[in-house]
PDB file of N, CA, C and O in Angstrom:
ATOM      1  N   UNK N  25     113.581 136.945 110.699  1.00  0.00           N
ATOM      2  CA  UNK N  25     114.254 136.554 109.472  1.00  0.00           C
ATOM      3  C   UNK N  25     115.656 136.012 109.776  1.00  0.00           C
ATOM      4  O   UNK N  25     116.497 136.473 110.547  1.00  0.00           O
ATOM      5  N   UNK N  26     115.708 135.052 109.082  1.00  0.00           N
ATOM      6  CA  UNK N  26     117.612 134.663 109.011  1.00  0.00           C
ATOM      7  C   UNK N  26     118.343 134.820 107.719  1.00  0.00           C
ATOM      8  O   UNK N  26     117.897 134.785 106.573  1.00  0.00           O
ATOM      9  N   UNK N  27     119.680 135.019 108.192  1.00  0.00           N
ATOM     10  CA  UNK N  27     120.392 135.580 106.645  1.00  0.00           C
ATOM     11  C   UNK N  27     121.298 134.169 106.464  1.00  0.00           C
ATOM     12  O   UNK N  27     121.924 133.700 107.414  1.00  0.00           O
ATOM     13  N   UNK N  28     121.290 133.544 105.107  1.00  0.00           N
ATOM     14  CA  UNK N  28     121.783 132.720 104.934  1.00  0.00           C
ATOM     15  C   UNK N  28     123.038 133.333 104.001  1.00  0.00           C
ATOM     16  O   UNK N  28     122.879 134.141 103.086  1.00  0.00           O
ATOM     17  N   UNK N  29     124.181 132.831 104.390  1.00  0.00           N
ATOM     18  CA  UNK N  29     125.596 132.629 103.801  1.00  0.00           C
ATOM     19  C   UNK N  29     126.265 131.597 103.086  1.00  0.00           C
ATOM     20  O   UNK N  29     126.297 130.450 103.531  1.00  0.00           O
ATOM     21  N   UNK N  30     126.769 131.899 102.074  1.00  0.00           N
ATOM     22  CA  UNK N  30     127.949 130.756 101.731  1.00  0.00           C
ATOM     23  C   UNK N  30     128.436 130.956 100.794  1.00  0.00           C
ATOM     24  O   UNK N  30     128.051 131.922 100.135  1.00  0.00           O
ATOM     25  N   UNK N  31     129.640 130.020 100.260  1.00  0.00           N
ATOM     26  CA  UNK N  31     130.348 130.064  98.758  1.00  0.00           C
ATOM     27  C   UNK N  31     130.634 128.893  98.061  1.00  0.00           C
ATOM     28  O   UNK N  31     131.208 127.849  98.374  1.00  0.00           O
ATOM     29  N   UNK N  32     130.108 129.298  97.058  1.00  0.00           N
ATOM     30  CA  UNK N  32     130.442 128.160  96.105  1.00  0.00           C
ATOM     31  C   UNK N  32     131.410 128.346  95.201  1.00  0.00           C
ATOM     32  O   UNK N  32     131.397 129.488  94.741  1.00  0.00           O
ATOM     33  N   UNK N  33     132.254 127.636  94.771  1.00  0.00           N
ATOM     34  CA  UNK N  33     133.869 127.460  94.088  1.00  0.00           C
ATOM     35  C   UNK N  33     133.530 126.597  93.013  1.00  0.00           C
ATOM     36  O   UNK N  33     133.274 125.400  93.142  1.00  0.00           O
ATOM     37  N   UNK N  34     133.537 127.235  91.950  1.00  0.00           N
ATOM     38  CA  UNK N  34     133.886 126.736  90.659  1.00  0.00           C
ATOM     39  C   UNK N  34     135.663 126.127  90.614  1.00  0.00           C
ATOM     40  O   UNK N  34     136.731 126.721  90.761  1.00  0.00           O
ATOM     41  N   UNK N  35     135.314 124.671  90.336  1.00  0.00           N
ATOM     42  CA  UNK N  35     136.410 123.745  90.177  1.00  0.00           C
ATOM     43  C   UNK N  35     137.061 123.393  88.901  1.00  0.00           C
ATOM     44  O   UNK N  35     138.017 122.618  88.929  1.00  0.00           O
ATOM     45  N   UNK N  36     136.675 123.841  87.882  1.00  0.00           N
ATOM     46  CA  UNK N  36     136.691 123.056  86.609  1.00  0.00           C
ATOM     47  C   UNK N  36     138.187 123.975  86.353  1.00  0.00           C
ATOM     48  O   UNK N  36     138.210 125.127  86.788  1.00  0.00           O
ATOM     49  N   UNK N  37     139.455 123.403  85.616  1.00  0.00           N
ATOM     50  CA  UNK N  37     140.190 123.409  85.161  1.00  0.00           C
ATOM     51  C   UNK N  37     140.263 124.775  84.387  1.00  0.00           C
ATOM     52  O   UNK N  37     141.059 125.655  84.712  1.00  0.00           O
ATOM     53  N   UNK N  38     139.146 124.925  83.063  1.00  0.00           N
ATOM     54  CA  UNK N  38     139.250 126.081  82.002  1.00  0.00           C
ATOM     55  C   UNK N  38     138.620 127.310  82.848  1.00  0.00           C
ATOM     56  O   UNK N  38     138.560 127.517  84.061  1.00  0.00           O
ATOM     57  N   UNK N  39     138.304 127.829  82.051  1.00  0.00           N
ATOM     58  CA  UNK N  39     137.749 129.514  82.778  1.00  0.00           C
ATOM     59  C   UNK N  39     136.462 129.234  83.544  1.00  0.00           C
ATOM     60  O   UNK N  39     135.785 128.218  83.380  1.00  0.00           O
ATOM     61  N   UNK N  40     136.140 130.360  84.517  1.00  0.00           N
ATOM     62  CA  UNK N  40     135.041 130.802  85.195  1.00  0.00           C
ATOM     63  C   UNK N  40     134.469 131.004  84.473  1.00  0.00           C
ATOM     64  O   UNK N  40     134.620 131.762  83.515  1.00  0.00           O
ATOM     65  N   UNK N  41     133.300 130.074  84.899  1.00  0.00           N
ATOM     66  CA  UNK N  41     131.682 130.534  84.334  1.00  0.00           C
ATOM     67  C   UNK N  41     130.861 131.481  84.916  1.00  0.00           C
ATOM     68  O   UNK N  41     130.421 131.326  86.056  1.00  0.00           O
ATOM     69  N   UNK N  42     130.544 132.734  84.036  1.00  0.00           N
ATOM     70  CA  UNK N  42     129.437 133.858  84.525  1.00  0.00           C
ATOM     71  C   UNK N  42     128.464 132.982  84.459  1.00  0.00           C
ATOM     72  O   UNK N  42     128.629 132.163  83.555  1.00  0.00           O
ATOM     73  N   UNK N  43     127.456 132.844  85.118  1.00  0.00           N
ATOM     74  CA  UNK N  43     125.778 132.531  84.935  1.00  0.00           C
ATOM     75  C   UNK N  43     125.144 132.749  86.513  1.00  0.00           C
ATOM     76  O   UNK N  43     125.556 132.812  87.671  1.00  0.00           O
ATOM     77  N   UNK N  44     124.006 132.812  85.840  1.00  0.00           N
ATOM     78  CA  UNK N  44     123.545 133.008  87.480  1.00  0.00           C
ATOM     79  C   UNK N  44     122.752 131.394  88.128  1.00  0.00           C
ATOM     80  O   UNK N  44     122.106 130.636  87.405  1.00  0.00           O
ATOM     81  N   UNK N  45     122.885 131.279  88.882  1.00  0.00           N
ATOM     82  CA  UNK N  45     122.560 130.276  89.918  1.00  0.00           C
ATOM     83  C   UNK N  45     121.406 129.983  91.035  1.00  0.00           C
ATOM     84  O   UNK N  45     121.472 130.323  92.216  1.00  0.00           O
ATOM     85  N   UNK N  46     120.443 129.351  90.474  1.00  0.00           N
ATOM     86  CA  UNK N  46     119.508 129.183  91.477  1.00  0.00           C
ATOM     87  C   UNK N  46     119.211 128.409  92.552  1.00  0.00           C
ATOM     88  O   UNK N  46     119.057 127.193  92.434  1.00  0.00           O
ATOM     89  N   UNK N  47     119.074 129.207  94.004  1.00  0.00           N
ATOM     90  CA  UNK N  47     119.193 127.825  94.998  1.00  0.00           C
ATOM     91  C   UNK N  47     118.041 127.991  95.941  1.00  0.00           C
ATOM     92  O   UNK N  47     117.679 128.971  96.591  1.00  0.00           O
ATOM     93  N   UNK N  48     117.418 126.414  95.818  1.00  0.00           N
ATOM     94  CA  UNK N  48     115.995 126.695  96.691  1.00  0.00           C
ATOM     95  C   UNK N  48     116.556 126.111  98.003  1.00  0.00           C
ATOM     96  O   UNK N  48     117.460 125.383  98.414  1.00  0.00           O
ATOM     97  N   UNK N  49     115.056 127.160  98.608  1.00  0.00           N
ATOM     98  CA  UNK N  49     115.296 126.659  99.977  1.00  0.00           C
ATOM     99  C   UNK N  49     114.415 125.375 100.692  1.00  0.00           C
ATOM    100  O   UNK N  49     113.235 125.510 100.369  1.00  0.00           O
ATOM    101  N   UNK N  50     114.538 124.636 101.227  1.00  0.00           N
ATOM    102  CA  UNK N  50     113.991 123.682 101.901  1.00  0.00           C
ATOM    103  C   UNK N  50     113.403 124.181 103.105  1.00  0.00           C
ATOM    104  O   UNK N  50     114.222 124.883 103.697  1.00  0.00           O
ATOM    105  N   UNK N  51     111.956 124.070 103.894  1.00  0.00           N
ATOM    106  CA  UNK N  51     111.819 124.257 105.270  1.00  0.00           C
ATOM    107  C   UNK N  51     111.891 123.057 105.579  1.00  0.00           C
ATOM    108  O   UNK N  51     112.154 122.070 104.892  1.00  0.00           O
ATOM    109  N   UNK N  52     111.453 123.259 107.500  1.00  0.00           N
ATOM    110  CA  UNK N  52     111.744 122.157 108.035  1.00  0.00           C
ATOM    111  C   UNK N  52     110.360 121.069 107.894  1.00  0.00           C
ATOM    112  O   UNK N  52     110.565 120.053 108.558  1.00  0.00           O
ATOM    113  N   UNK N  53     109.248 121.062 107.306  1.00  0.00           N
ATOM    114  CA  UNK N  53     108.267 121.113 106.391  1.00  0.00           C
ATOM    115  C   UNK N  53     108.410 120.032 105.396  1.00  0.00           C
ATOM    116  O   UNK N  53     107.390 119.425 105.071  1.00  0.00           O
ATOM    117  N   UNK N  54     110.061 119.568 104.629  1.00  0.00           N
ATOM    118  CA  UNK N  54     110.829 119.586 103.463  1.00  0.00           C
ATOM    119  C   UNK N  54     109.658 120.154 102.244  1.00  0.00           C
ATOM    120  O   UNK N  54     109.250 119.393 101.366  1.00  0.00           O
ATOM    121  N   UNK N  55     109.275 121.389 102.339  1.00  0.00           N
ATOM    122  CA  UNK N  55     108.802 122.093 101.148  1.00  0.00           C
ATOM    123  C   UNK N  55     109.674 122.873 101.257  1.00  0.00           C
ATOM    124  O   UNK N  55     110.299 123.277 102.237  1.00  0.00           O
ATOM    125  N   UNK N  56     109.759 123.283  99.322  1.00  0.00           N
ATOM    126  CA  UNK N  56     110.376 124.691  99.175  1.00  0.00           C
ATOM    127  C   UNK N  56     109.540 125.684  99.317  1.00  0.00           C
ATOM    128  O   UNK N  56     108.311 125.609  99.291  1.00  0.00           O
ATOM    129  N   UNK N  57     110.521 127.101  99.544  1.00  0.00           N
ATOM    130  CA  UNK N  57     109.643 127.869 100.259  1.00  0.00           C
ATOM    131  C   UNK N  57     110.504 128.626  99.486  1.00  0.00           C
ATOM    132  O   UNK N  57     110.429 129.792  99.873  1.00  0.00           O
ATOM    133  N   UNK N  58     111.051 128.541  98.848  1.00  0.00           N
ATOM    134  CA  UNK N  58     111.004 129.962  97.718  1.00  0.00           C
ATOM    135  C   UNK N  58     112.609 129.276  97.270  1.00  0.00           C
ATOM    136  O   UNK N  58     113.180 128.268  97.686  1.00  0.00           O
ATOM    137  N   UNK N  59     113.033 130.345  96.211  1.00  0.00           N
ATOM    138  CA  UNK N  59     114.205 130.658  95.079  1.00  0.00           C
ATOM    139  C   UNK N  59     115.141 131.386  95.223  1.00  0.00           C
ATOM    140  O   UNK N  59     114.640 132.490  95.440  1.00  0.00           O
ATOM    141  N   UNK N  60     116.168 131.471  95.239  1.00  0.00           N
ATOM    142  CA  UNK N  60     116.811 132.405  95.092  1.00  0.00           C
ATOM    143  C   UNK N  60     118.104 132.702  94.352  1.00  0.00           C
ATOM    144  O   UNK N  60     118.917 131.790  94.497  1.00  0.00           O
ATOM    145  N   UNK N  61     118.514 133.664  93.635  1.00  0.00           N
ATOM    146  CA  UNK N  61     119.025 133.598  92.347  1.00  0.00           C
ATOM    147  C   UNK N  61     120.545 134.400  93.097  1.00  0.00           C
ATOM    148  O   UNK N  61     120.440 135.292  93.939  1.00  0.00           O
ATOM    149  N   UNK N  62     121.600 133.989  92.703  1.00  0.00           N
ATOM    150  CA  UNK N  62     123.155 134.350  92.536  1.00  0.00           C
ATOM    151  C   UNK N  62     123.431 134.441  91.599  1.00  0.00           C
ATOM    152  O   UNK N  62     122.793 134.062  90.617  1.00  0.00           O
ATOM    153  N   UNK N  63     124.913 135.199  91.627  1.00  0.00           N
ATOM    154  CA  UNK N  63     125.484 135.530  90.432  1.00  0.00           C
ATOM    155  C   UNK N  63     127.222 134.728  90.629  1.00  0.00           C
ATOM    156  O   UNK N  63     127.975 134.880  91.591  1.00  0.00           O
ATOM    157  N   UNK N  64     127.486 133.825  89.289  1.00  0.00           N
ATOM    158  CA  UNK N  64     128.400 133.071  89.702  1.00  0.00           C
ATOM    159  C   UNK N  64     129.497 133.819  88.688  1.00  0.00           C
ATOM    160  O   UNK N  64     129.420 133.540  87.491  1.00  0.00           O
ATOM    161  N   UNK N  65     130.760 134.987  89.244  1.00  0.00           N
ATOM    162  CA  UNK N  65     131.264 135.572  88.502  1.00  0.00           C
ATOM    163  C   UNK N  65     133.142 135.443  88.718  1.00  0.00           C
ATOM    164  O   UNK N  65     133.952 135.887  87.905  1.00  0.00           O
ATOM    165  N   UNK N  66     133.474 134.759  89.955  1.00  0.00           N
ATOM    166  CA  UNK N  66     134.696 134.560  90.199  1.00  0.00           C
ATOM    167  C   UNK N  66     134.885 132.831  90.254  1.00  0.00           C
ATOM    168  O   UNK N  66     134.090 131.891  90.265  1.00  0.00           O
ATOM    169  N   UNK N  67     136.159 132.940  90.278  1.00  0.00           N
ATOM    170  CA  UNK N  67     136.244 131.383  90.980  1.00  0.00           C
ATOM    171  C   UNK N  67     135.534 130.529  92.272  1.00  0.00           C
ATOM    172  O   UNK N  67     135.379 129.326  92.482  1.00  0.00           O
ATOM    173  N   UNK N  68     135.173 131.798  93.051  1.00  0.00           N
ATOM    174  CA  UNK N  68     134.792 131.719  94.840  1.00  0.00           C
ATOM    175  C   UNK N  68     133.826 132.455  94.735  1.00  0.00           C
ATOM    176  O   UNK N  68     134.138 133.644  94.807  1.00  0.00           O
ATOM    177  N   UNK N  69     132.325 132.175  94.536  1.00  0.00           N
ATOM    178  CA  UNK N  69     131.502 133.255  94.359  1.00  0.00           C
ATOM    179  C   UNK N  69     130.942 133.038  96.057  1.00  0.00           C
ATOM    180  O   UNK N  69     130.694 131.939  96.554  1.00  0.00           O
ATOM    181  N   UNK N  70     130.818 134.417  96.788  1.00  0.00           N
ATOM    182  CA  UNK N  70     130.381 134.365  98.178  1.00  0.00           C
ATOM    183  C   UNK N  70     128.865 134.939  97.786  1.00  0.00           C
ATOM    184  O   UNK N  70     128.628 135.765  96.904  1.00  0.00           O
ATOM    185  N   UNK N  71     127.900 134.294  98.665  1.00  0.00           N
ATOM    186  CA  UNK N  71     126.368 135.227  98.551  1.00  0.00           C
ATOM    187  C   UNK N  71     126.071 135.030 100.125  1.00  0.00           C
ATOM    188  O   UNK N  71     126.732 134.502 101.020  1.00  0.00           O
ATOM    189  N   UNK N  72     124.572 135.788 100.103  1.00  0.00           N
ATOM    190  CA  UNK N  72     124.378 136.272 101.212  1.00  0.00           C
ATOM    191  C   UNK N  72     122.922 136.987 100.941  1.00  0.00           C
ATOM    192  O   UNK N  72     122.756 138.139 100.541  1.00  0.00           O
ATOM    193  N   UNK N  73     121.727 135.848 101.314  1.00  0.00           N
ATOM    194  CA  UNK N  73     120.191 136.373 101.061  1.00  0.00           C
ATOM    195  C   UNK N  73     119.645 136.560 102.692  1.00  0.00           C
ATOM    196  O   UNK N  73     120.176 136.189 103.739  1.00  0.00           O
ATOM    197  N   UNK N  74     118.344 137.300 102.444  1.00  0.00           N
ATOM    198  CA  UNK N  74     117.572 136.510 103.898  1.00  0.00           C
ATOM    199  C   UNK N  74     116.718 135.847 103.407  1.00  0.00           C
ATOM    200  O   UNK N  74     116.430 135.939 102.213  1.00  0.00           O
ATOM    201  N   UNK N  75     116.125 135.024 104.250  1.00  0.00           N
ATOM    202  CA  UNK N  75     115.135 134.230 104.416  1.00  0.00           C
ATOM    203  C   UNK N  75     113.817 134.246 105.786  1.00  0.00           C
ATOM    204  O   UNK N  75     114.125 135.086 106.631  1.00  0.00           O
ATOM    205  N   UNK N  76     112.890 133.731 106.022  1.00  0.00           N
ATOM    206  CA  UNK N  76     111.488 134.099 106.637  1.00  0.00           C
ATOM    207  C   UNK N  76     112.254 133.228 107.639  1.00  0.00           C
ATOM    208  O   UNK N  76     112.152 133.874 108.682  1.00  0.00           O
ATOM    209  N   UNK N  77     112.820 132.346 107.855  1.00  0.00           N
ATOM    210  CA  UNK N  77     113.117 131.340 108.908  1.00  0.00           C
ATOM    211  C   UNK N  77     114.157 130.715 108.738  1.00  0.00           C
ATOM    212  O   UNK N  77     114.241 130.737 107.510  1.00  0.00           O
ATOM    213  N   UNK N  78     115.393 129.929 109.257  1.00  0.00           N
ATOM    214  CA  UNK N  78     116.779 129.208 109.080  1.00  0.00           C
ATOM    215  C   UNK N  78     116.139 128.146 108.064  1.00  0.00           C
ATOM    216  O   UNK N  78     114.947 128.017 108.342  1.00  0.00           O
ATOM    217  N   UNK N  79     116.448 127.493 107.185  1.00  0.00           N
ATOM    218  CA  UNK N  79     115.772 126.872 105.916  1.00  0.00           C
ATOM    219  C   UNK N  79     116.642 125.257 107.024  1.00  0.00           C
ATOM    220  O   UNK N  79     117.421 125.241 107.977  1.00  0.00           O
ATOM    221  N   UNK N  80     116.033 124.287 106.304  1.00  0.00           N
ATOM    222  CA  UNK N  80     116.387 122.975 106.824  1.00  0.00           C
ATOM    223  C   UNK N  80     117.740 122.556 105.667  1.00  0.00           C
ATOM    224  O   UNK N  80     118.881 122.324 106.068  1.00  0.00           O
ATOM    225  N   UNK N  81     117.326 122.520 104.163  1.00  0.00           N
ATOM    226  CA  UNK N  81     118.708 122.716 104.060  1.00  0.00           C
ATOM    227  C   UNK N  81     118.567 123.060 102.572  1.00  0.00           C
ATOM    228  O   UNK N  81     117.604 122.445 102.114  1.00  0.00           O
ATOM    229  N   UNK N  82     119.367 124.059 101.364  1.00  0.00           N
ATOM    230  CA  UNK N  82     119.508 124.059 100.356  1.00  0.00           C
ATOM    231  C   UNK N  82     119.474 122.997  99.107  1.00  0.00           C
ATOM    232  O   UNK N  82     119.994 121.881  99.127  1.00  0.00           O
ATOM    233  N   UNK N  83     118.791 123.549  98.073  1.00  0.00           N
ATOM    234  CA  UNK N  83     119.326 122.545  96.835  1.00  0.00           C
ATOM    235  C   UNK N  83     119.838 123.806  95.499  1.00  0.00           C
ATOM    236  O   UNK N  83     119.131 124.703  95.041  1.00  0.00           O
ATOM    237  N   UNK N  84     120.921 123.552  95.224  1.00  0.00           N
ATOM    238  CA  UNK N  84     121.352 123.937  93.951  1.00  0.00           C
ATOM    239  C   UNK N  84     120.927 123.731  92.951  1.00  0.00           C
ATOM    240  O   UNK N  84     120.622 122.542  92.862  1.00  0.00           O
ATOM    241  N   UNK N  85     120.641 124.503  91.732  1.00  0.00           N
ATOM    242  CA  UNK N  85     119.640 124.680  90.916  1.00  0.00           C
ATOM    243  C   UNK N  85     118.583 123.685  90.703  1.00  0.00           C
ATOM    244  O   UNK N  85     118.694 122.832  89.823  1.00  0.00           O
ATOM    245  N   UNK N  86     117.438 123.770  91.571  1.00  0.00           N
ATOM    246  CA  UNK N  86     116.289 122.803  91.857  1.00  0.00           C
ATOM    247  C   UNK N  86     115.791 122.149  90.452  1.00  0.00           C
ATOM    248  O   UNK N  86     115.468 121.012  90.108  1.00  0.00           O
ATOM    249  N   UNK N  87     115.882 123.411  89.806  1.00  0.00           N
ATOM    250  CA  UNK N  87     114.830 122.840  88.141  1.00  0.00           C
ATOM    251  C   UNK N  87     115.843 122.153  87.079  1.00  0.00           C
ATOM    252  O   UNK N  87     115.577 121.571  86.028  1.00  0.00           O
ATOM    253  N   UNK N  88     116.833 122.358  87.569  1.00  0.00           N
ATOM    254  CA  UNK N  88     118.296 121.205  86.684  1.00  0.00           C
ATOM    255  C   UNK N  88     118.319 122.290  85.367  1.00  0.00           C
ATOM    256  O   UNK N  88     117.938 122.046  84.222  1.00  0.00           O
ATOM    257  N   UNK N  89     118.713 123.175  85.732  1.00  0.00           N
ATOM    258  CA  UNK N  89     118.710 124.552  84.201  1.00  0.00           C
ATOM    259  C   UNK N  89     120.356 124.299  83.812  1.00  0.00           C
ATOM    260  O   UNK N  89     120.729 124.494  82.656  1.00  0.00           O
ATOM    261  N   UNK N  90     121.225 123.889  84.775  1.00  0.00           N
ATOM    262  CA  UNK N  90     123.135 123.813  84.398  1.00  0.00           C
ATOM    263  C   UNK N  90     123.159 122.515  84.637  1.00  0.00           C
ATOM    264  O   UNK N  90     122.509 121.884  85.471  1.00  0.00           O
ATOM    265  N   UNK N  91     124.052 122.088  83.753  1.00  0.00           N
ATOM    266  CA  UNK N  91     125.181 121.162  84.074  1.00  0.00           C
ATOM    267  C   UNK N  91     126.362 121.272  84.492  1.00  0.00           C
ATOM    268  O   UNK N  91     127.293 121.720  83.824  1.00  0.00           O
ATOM    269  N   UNK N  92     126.450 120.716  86.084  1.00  0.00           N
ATOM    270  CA  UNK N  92     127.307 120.482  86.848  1.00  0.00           C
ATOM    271  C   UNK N  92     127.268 119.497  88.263  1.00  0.00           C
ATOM    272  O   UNK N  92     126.300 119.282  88.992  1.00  0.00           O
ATOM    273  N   UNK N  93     128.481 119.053  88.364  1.00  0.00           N
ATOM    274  CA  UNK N  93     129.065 118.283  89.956  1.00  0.00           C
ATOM    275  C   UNK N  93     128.572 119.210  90.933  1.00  0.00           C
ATOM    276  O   UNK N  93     128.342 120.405  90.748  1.00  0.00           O
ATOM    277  N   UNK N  94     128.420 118.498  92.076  1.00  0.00           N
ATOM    278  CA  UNK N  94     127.693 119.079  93.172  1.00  0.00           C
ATOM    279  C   UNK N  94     128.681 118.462  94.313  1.00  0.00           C
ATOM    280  O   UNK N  94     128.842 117.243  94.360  1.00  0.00           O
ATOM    281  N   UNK N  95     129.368 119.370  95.274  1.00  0.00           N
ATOM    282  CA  UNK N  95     130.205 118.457  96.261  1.00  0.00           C
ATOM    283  C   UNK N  95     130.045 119.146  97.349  1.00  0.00           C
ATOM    284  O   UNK N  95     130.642 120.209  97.513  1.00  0.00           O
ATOM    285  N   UNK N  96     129.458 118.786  97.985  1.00  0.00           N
ATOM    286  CA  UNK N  96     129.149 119.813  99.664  1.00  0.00           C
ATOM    287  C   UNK N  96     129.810 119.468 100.911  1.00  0.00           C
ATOM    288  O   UNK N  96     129.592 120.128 101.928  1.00  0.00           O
TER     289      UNK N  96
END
């Protein structure tokens, strides 16, 4: 298994948005190979899942459920 890390930073000017956040994983395959749900509660939200194998590379909420900029 590999543990995937990172943080995402809410940029927007007015207040932090609570919601939770879904980010699929990509194999090297480019299928998703599963979901996985965060909780976006500070300005700097840090997470930290495992996964079956190092994923090839993330997408932020796959099914388009929020509106928002994406800057990686």
């Amino acid at each position: 298994t590999q543990t995937v890390e990172g943080t995402i930073e809410q940029l927007q000017a007015e207040e932090v948005f609570l919601i939770p956040l879904e980010i699929g994983i990509v194999d090297d395959f480019m299928n998703f190979s599963g979901v996985q749900k965060v909780k976006l509660s500070e300005r700097k939200s840090h997470f930290s899942f495992k996964t079956g194998k190092k994923p090839l590379k993330m997408v932020l909420d796959p099914q388009t459920k929020l509106l928002f900029e994406e800057k990686l």
